[in-house]
Amino acid sequence: MKYLSEFRSPEIVEALLKEIRETVKGNWNIMEVCGGQTHSLVKNGILNMLPSNIQMVHGPGCPVCVTPVNLIDKAVHLAVAHKVILCSYGDMIRVPGSGMSLLEAKSKGADVRILYSPLEAVNIAKENPEREVVFFAVGFETTAPANALSVIQAYQSGVKNYSILTSHVLVPPAIEAIMSDKECEVDAFLGAGHVCAIMGTSEYYPIVEKYKIPIVITGFEPVDLLEGILAAVKQLEKGEYKLENQYTRIVEAAGNTSAIKAIDQVFEVTNREWRGIGEIAASGYGVKDAFNAYDAIKKFKFDMAESHEDPTCMSGDIMKGKIKPNQCPNFGIKCTPVQPLGAPMVSSEGACAAYYYFNMAVEEVI
């Protein structure tokens, strides 16, 4: 299949690995920002194939994983106490909150529905005018356009029983937060290709210059990742730092202008709490005042207990790249996909889930 099979070619992979081995001389820590990239690295055994002096550090680029526990508690509260039709992407319903997950709420009779698009939730609101419908709008910049369009569509259609519970986070502020940490040992970043497909590349140039660090915007297939790693290593070995775009078949410098227009119409940049990490300034989207009627936080009252994290969960250190999932004492013992302590063991983009399901692929680097 064009644009897919050639990016999984064993021959090209081996050639890239050979060039990486011949190029690398120093010891380098490269962080892949996106959880989808983490899963591809682990699933395809790339971590085992890289030279030992290249360490891949797994970043916080899993939107389900960084959704704060208080928002999960609010989603459960909406479904249980307010009896709304709570719609969500599939990964979110198993993420533990302070008391229960959305899946547990559903098992107790709450109307929780798994959808593939927020536009489906707007249709559900039209079909159930007597019920309030809330879509749990989670994601990085990638999913923001669809969530914005759902609000625009509801507004234009006169649908008043629809709203979104927003937990949108942004990649560039997360990279800055990581680089500002005194314990940070990251030497280069693989940028999230799908985020840049929406937002373009301009936000990353100031980060490269400020921290003097290479950023290579990279795709998700084995060849994509190895090309990104090779580009980063070449820069590091030469003492260079610049922004490169490996994912040219998808990412354009200007991004998707129609998607950005939809985002700007509905959302504004705000401070955002990241689960396990804390609040990062100007790192998320909130609904603009013009669309208050579609903002679940402002539409409903939340009379609920204070949220709390499981104190034994180390997902924050994992998402900041300080430890690997299998260095957590709870990994695979007290924390499994069936009974997770934290979101990275649940999400299809979570680093802990990747290590759990594809543990044979990382056995030699533990």
PDB file of C-alpha atoms in Angstrom, residues 36-273:
ATOM      1  CA  GLY A  36       1.534   6.755  19.401  1.00  0.00           C
ATOM      2  CA  GLN A  37       5.239   6.970  18.661  1.00  0.00           C
ATOM      3  CA  THR A  38       6.007   5.194  21.943  1.00  0.00           C
ATOM      4  CA  HIS A  39       3.713   2.311  21.035  1.00  0.00           C
ATOM      5  CA  SER A  40       5.285   1.984  17.595  1.00  0.00           C
ATOM      6  CA  LEU A  41       8.805   1.978  19.056  1.00  0.00           C
ATOM      7  CA  VAL A  42       7.904  -0.740  21.540  1.00  0.00           C
ATOM      8  CA  LYS A  43       5.597  -2.838  19.348  1.00  0.00           C
ATOM      9  CA  ASN A  44       8.058  -2.953  16.461  1.00  0.00           C
ATOM     10  CA  GLY A  45      11.035  -3.792  18.666  1.00  0.00           C
ATOM     11  CA  ILE A  46      12.928  -0.646  17.702  1.00  0.00           C
ATOM     12  CA  LEU A  47      14.134  -0.081  21.267  1.00  0.00           C
ATOM     13  CA  ASN A  48      16.051  -3.342  21.039  1.00  0.00           C
ATOM     14  CA  MET A  49      17.571  -2.477  17.670  1.00  0.00           C
ATOM     15  CA  LEU A  50      19.037   0.896  18.554  1.00  0.00           C
ATOM     16  CA  PRO A  51      22.645   1.231  19.756  1.00  0.00           C
ATOM     17  CA  SER A  52      22.925   1.182  23.544  1.00  0.00           C
ATOM     18  CA  ASN A  53      24.156   4.791  23.620  1.00  0.00           C
ATOM     19  CA  ILE A  54      20.809   6.024  22.242  1.00  0.00           C
ATOM     20  CA  GLN A  55      18.118   6.000  24.897  1.00  0.00           C
ATOM     21  CA  MET A  56      14.526   6.755  23.959  1.00  0.00           C
ATOM     22  CA  VAL A  57      12.717   8.706  26.664  1.00  0.00           C
ATOM     23  CA  HIS A  58       8.927   8.419  26.664  1.00  0.00           C
ATOM     24  CA  GLY A  59       7.157  11.760  26.895  1.00  0.00           C
ATOM     25  CA  PRO A  60       3.741  13.016  28.074  1.00  0.00           C
ATOM     26  CA  GLY A  61       2.078  12.881  24.659  1.00  0.00           C
ATOM     27  CA  CYS A  62      -0.897  10.738  25.659  1.00  0.00           C
ATOM     28  CA  PRO A  63      -3.956  12.981  26.115  1.00  0.00           C
ATOM     29  CA  VAL A  64      -5.917  10.371  28.042  1.00  0.00           C
ATOM     30  CA  CYS A  65      -2.970   9.897  30.395  1.00  0.00           C
ATOM     31  CA  VAL A  66      -2.608  13.577  31.282  1.00  0.00           C
ATOM     32  CA  THR A  67      -6.324  14.281  31.803  1.00  0.00           C
ATOM     33  CA  PRO A  68      -6.488  15.301  35.495  1.00  0.00           C
ATOM     34  CA  VAL A  69      -8.368  13.150  37.961  1.00  0.00           C
ATOM     35  CA  ASN A  70     -10.674  16.035  38.919  1.00  0.00           C
ATOM     36  CA  LEU A  71     -12.038  16.173  35.371  1.00  0.00           C
ATOM     37  CA  ILE A  72     -12.648  12.427  35.354  1.00  0.00           C
ATOM     38  CA  ASP A  73     -14.476  12.854  38.657  1.00  0.00           C
ATOM     39  CA  LYS A  74     -16.531  15.651  37.087  1.00  0.00           C
ATOM     40  CA  ALA A  75     -17.429  13.414  34.132  1.00  0.00           C
ATOM     41  CA  VAL A  76     -18.557  10.685  36.536  1.00  0.00           C
ATOM     42  CA  HIS A  77     -20.517  13.275  38.552  1.00  0.00           C
ATOM     43  CA  LEU A  78     -22.297  14.478  35.419  1.00  0.00           C
ATOM     44  CA  ALA A  79     -23.249  10.931  34.466  1.00  0.00           C
ATOM     45  CA  VAL A  80     -24.334   9.830  37.953  1.00  0.00           C
ATOM     46  CA  ALA A  81     -25.651  12.925  39.738  1.00  0.00           C
ATOM     47  CA  HIS A  82     -26.915  14.978  36.793  1.00  0.00           C
ATOM     48  CA  LYS A  83     -27.903  11.893  34.780  1.00  0.00           C
ATOM     49  CA  VAL A  84     -26.657  13.342  31.512  1.00  0.00           C
ATOM     50  CA  ILE A  85     -25.866  11.206  28.496  1.00  0.00           C
ATOM     51  CA  LEU A  86     -22.085  11.209  28.883  1.00  0.00           C
ATOM     52  CA  CYS A  87     -20.288  10.522  25.593  1.00  0.00           C
ATOM     53  CA  SER A  88     -16.607   9.761  25.321  1.00  0.00           C
ATOM     54  CA  TYR A  89     -13.877   8.128  23.305  1.00  0.00           C
ATOM     55  CA  GLY A  90     -13.325   4.527  24.368  1.00  0.00           C
ATOM     56  CA  ASP A  91     -10.030   4.897  26.243  1.00  0.00           C
ATOM     57  CA  MET A  92     -11.415   7.448  28.683  1.00  0.00           C
ATOM     58  CA  ILE A  93     -14.116   5.273  30.195  1.00  0.00           C
ATOM     59  CA  ARG A  94     -11.626   2.929  31.940  1.00  0.00           C
ATOM     60  CA  VAL A  95      -9.362   5.634  33.385  1.00  0.00           C
ATOM     61  CA  PRO A  96      -9.655   5.595  37.194  1.00  0.00           C
ATOM     62  CA  GLY A  97     -10.933   8.660  39.000  1.00  0.00           C
ATOM     63  CA  SER A  98     -10.919   9.266  42.744  1.00  0.00           C
ATOM     64  CA  GLY A  99     -13.844   6.944  43.354  1.00  0.00           C
ATOM     65  CA  MET A 100     -14.720   5.200  40.116  1.00  0.00           C
ATOM     66  CA  SER A 101     -14.171   5.227  36.377  1.00  0.00           C
ATOM     67  CA  LEU A 102     -16.822   6.020  33.792  1.00  0.00           C
ATOM     68  CA  LEU A 103     -17.000   2.304  33.032  1.00  0.00           C
ATOM     69  CA  GLU A 104     -17.848   1.580  36.654  1.00  0.00           C
ATOM     70  CA  ALA A 105     -20.435   4.367  36.561  1.00  0.00           C
ATOM     71  CA  LYS A 106     -21.930   2.759  33.457  1.00  0.00           C
ATOM     72  CA  SER A 107     -22.103  -0.609  35.234  1.00  0.00           C
ATOM     73  CA  LYS A 108     -24.131   1.098  37.979  1.00  0.00           C
ATOM     74  CA  GLY A 109     -26.690   2.402  35.491  1.00  0.00           C
ATOM     75  CA  ALA A 110     -25.244   5.696  34.239  1.00  0.00           C
ATOM     76  CA  ASP A 111     -25.833   6.463  30.550  1.00  0.00           C
ATOM     77  CA  VAL A 112     -22.223   6.450  29.292  1.00  0.00           C
ATOM     78  CA  ARG A 113     -21.703   5.973  25.560  1.00  0.00           C
ATOM     79  CA  ILE A 114     -18.557   5.321  23.538  1.00  0.00           C
ATOM     80  CA  LEU A 115     -18.377   7.349  20.325  1.00  0.00           C
ATOM     81  CA  TYR A 116     -15.886   7.854  17.525  1.00  0.00           C
ATOM     82  CA  SER A 117     -16.739  11.511  16.919  1.00  0.00           C
ATOM     83  CA  PRO A 118     -18.207  14.424  18.894  1.00  0.00           C
ATOM     84  CA  LEU A 119     -20.490  15.096  15.934  1.00  0.00           C
ATOM     85  CA  GLU A 120     -22.253  11.853  16.848  1.00  0.00           C
ATOM     86  CA  ALA A 121     -22.934  13.362  20.270  1.00  0.00           C
ATOM     87  CA  VAL A 122     -24.604  16.374  18.646  1.00  0.00           C
ATOM     88  CA  ASN A 123     -26.907  13.991  16.783  1.00  0.00           C
ATOM     89  CA  ILE A 124     -27.699  12.185  20.055  1.00  0.00           C
ATOM     90  CA  ALA A 125     -28.627  15.566  21.565  1.00  0.00           C
ATOM     91  CA  LYS A 126     -30.966  16.245  18.631  1.00  0.00           C
ATOM     92  CA  GLU A 127     -32.585  12.833  19.084  1.00  0.00           C
ATOM     93  CA  ASN A 128     -32.995  13.320  22.864  1.00  0.00           C
ATOM     94  CA  PRO A 129     -34.113  16.945  23.342  1.00  0.00           C
ATOM     95  CA  GLU A 130     -35.319  16.175  26.884  1.00  0.00           C
ATOM     96  CA  ARG A 131     -31.844  15.010  27.991  1.00  0.00           C
ATOM     97  CA  GLU A 132     -28.578  16.875  28.471  1.00  0.00           C
ATOM     98  CA  VAL A 133     -25.736  15.411  26.402  1.00  0.00           C
ATOM     99  CA  VAL A 134     -22.086  16.024  27.334  1.00  0.00           C
ATOM    100  CA  PHE A 135     -19.084  15.017  25.251  1.00  0.00           C
ATOM    101  CA  PHE A 136     -15.839  14.486  27.164  1.00  0.00           C
ATOM    102  CA  ALA A 137     -13.579  16.521  24.873  1.00  0.00           C
ATOM    103  CA  VAL A 138     -10.112  15.129  25.536  1.00  0.00           C
ATOM    104  CA  GLY A 139      -7.039  15.452  23.363  1.00  0.00           C
ATOM    105  CA  PHE A 140      -4.098  17.426  22.084  1.00  0.00           C
ATOM    106  CA  GLU A 141      -4.415  19.902  19.230  1.00  0.00           C
ATOM    107  CA  THR A 142      -5.240  16.976  16.942  1.00  0.00           C
ATOM    108  CA  THR A 143      -8.791  16.425  18.214  1.00  0.00           C
ATOM    109  CA  ALA A 144      -9.570  20.073  18.983  1.00  0.00           C
ATOM    110  CA  PRO A 145     -10.985  20.895  15.513  1.00  0.00           C
ATOM    111  CA  ALA A 146     -13.625  18.155  15.667  1.00  0.00           C
ATOM    112  CA  ASN A 147     -14.654  19.197  19.178  1.00  0.00           C
ATOM    113  CA  ALA A 148     -14.824  22.838  18.088  1.00  0.00           C
ATOM    114  CA  LEU A 149     -16.927  21.904  15.056  1.00  0.00           C
ATOM    115  CA  SER A 150     -19.358  20.012  17.296  1.00  0.00           C
ATOM    116  CA  VAL A 151     -19.974  23.207  19.267  1.00  0.00           C
ATOM    117  CA  ILE A 152     -20.321  25.239  16.084  1.00  0.00           C
ATOM    118  CA  GLN A 153     -22.748  22.709  14.630  1.00  0.00           C
ATOM    119  CA  ALA A 154     -24.842  22.610  17.818  1.00  0.00           C
ATOM    120  CA  TYR A 155     -24.936  26.419  17.920  1.00  0.00           C
ATOM    121  CA  GLN A 156     -25.908  26.749  14.267  1.00  0.00           C
ATOM    122  CA  SER A 157     -28.571  24.041  14.618  1.00  0.00           C
ATOM    123  CA  GLY A 158     -30.081  25.590  17.728  1.00  0.00           C
ATOM    124  CA  VAL A 159     -29.252  22.526  19.855  1.00  0.00           C
ATOM    125  CA  LYS A 160     -29.228  23.776  23.440  1.00  0.00           C
ATOM    126  CA  ASN A 161     -28.897  20.470  25.318  1.00  0.00           C
ATOM    127  CA  TYR A 162     -25.326  19.787  24.163  1.00  0.00           C
ATOM    128  CA  SER A 163     -22.066  20.768  25.858  1.00  0.00           C
ATOM    129  CA  ILE A 164     -18.443  19.632  26.104  1.00  0.00           C
ATOM    130  CA  LEU A 165     -16.307  18.864  29.147  1.00  0.00           C
ATOM    131  CA  THR A 166     -12.976  20.132  27.889  1.00  0.00           C
ATOM    132  CA  SER A 167      -9.546  18.684  28.631  1.00  0.00           C
ATOM    133  CA  HIS A 168      -7.482  19.882  25.696  1.00  0.00           C
ATOM    134  CA  VAL A 169      -3.721  20.162  26.163  1.00  0.00           C
ATOM    135  CA  LEU A 170      -0.988  21.612  23.957  1.00  0.00           C
ATOM    136  CA  VAL A 171       2.383  20.125  23.015  1.00  0.00           C
ATOM    137  CA  PRO A 172       4.776  23.130  22.852  1.00  0.00           C
ATOM    138  CA  PRO A 173       4.170  24.236  26.483  1.00  0.00           C
ATOM    139  CA  ALA A 174       4.715  20.633  27.605  1.00  0.00           C
ATOM    140  CA  ILE A 175       8.096  20.534  25.860  1.00  0.00           C
ATOM    141  CA  GLU A 176       9.016  23.815  27.543  1.00  0.00           C
ATOM    142  CA  ALA A 177       7.960  22.455  30.943  1.00  0.00           C
ATOM    143  CA  ILE A 178      10.138  19.382  30.428  1.00  0.00           C
ATOM    144  CA  MET A 179      13.130  21.451  29.348  1.00  0.00           C
ATOM    145  CA  SER A 180      12.685  23.807  32.322  1.00  0.00           C
ATOM    146  CA  ASP A 181      12.922  20.924  34.800  1.00  0.00           C
ATOM    147  CA  LYS A 182      16.333  21.002  36.488  1.00  0.00           C
ATOM    148  CA  GLU A 183      16.498  17.204  36.328  1.00  0.00           C
ATOM    149  CA  CYS A 184      15.841  17.097  32.565  1.00  0.00           C
ATOM    150  CA  GLU A 185      18.410  15.089  30.604  1.00  0.00           C
ATOM    151  CA  VAL A 186      16.683  15.164  27.195  1.00  0.00           C
ATOM    152  CA  ASP A 187      19.032  15.981  24.318  1.00  0.00           C
ATOM    153  CA  ALA A 188      16.533  16.048  21.428  1.00  0.00           C
ATOM    154  CA  PHE A 189      12.845  15.624  20.657  1.00  0.00           C
ATOM    155  CA  LEU A 190      10.841  13.724  18.080  1.00  0.00           C
ATOM    156  CA  GLY A 191       7.871  16.036  17.524  1.00  0.00           C
ATOM    157  CA  ALA A 192       4.325  14.684  17.195  1.00  0.00           C
ATOM    158  CA  GLY A 193       3.547  14.544  13.484  1.00  0.00           C
ATOM    159  CA  HIS A 194      -0.242  14.495  13.779  1.00  0.00           C
ATOM    160  CA  VAL A 195      -0.256  17.592  16.018  1.00  0.00           C
ATOM    161  CA  CYS A 196       1.885  19.478  13.504  1.00  0.00           C
ATOM    162  CA  ALA A 197      -0.430  18.341  10.700  1.00  0.00           C
ATOM    163  CA  ILE A 198      -3.051  20.532  12.387  1.00  0.00           C
ATOM    164  CA  MET A 199      -1.009  23.370  13.874  1.00  0.00           C
ATOM    165  CA  GLY A 200       1.969  23.583  11.518  1.00  0.00           C
ATOM    166  CA  THR A 201       5.574  24.042  12.595  1.00  0.00           C
ATOM    167  CA  SER A 202       6.014  27.697  13.560  1.00  0.00           C
ATOM    168  CA  GLU A 203       5.513  27.171  17.322  1.00  0.00           C
ATOM    169  CA  TYR A 204       8.631  24.998  17.564  1.00  0.00           C
ATOM    170  CA  TYR A 205      11.272  27.389  16.207  1.00  0.00           C
ATOM    171  CA  PRO A 206      11.360  29.515  19.401  1.00  0.00           C
ATOM    172  CA  ILE A 207      11.762  26.359  21.522  1.00  0.00           C
ATOM    173  CA  VAL A 208      14.680  25.171  19.402  1.00  0.00           C
ATOM    174  CA  GLU A 209      16.394  28.549  19.745  1.00  0.00           C
ATOM    175  CA  LYS A 210      15.629  29.054  23.447  1.00  0.00           C
ATOM    176  CA  TYR A 211      16.858  25.646  24.601  1.00  0.00           C
ATOM    177  CA  LYS A 212      19.320  24.983  21.764  1.00  0.00           C
ATOM    178  CA  ILE A 213      17.838  21.545  21.204  1.00  0.00           C
ATOM    179  CA  PRO A 214      17.026  19.611  18.015  1.00  0.00           C
ATOM    180  CA  ILE A 215      13.352  18.900  17.274  1.00  0.00           C
ATOM    181  CA  VAL A 216      12.487  16.547  14.426  1.00  0.00           C
ATOM    182  CA  ILE A 217       8.802  16.339  13.509  1.00  0.00           C
ATOM    183  CA  THR A 218       8.268  12.641  12.941  1.00  0.00           C
ATOM    184  CA  GLY A 219       5.610  10.162  11.830  1.00  0.00           C
ATOM    185  CA  PHE A 220       4.639   6.865  13.405  1.00  0.00           C
ATOM    186  CA  GLU A 221       5.781   3.990  11.209  1.00  0.00           C
ATOM    187  CA  PRO A 222       9.145   2.265  11.814  1.00  0.00           C
ATOM    188  CA  VAL A 223      10.865   4.055   8.924  1.00  0.00           C
ATOM    189  CA  ASP A 224       9.445   7.407  10.070  1.00  0.00           C
ATOM    190  CA  LEU A 225      10.795   6.939  13.579  1.00  0.00           C
ATOM    191  CA  LEU A 226      14.222   5.754  12.499  1.00  0.00           C
ATOM    192  CA  GLU A 227      14.538   8.622  10.027  1.00  0.00           C
ATOM    193  CA  GLY A 228      13.620  11.004  12.846  1.00  0.00           C
ATOM    194  CA  ILE A 229      16.124   9.428  15.224  1.00  0.00           C
ATOM    195  CA  LEU A 230      18.847   9.537  12.562  1.00  0.00           C
ATOM    196  CA  ALA A 231      18.162  13.215  11.841  1.00  0.00           C
ATOM    197  CA  ALA A 232      18.319  14.025  15.563  1.00  0.00           C
ATOM    198  CA  VAL A 233      21.565  12.057  16.018  1.00  0.00           C
ATOM    199  CA  LYS A 234      23.186  13.808  13.050  1.00  0.00           C
ATOM    200  CA  GLN A 235      22.394  17.186  14.607  1.00  0.00           C
ATOM    201  CA  LEU A 236      23.608  16.138  18.044  1.00  0.00           C
ATOM    202  CA  GLU A 237      26.882  14.735  16.720  1.00  0.00           C
ATOM    203  CA  LYS A 238      27.550  17.983  14.823  1.00  0.00           C
ATOM    204  CA  GLY A 239      26.561  20.176  17.775  1.00  0.00           C
ATOM    205  CA  GLU A 240      23.681  21.637  15.762  1.00  0.00           C
ATOM    206  CA  TYR A 241      20.140  22.452  16.802  1.00  0.00           C
ATOM    207  CA  LYS A 242      17.335  23.119  14.362  1.00  0.00           C
ATOM    208  CA  LEU A 243      13.775  22.147  13.513  1.00  0.00           C
ATOM    209  CA  GLU A 244      13.421  19.451  10.871  1.00  0.00           C
ATOM    210  CA  ASN A 245      10.306  17.948   9.325  1.00  0.00           C
ATOM    211  CA  GLN A 246      10.627  14.232   8.602  1.00  0.00           C
ATOM    212  CA  TYR A 247       6.854  13.877   8.133  1.00  0.00           C
ATOM    213  CA  THR A 248       6.688  15.928   4.939  1.00  0.00           C
ATOM    214  CA  ARG A 249       4.050  13.711   3.334  1.00  0.00           C
ATOM    215  CA  ILE A 250       1.575  14.937   5.962  1.00  0.00           C
ATOM    216  CA  VAL A 251       2.892  18.064   7.702  1.00  0.00           C
ATOM    217  CA  GLU A 252       2.988  21.464   6.009  1.00  0.00           C
ATOM    218  CA  ALA A 253       4.531  24.542   7.594  1.00  0.00           C
ATOM    219  CA  ALA A 254       1.198  26.363   7.827  1.00  0.00           C
ATOM    220  CA  GLY A 255      -0.714  23.361   9.146  1.00  0.00           C
ATOM    221  CA  ASN A 256      -4.422  22.964   8.398  1.00  0.00           C
ATOM    222  CA  THR A 257      -5.761  26.507   8.210  1.00  0.00           C
ATOM    223  CA  SER A 258      -9.425  25.437   8.223  1.00  0.00           C
ATOM    224  CA  ALA A 259      -8.880  23.375  11.378  1.00  0.00           C
ATOM    225  CA  ILE A 260      -7.023  26.240  13.069  1.00  0.00           C
ATOM    226  CA  LYS A 261      -9.871  28.616  12.179  1.00  0.00           C
ATOM    227  CA  ALA A 262     -12.398  26.305  13.883  1.00  0.00           C
ATOM    228  CA  ILE A 263     -10.198  26.038  16.982  1.00  0.00           C
ATOM    229  CA  ASP A 264      -9.771  29.802  17.202  1.00  0.00           C
ATOM    230  CA  GLN A 265     -13.512  30.366  16.864  1.00  0.00           C
ATOM    231  CA  VAL A 266     -14.434  28.196  19.868  1.00  0.00           C
ATOM    232  CA  PHE A 267     -11.359  27.900  22.110  1.00  0.00           C
ATOM    233  CA  GLU A 268      -8.875  30.160  23.842  1.00  0.00           C
ATOM    234  CA  VAL A 269      -5.533  29.276  25.415  1.00  0.00           C
ATOM    235  CA  THR A 270      -5.657  28.792  29.178  1.00  0.00           C
ATOM    236  CA  ASN A 271      -3.671  27.229  32.012  1.00  0.00           C
ATOM    237  CA  ARG A 272      -4.253  23.498  32.267  1.00  0.00           C
ATOM    238  CA  GLU A 273      -3.569  20.851  34.885  1.00  0.00           C
TER     239      GLU A 273
END
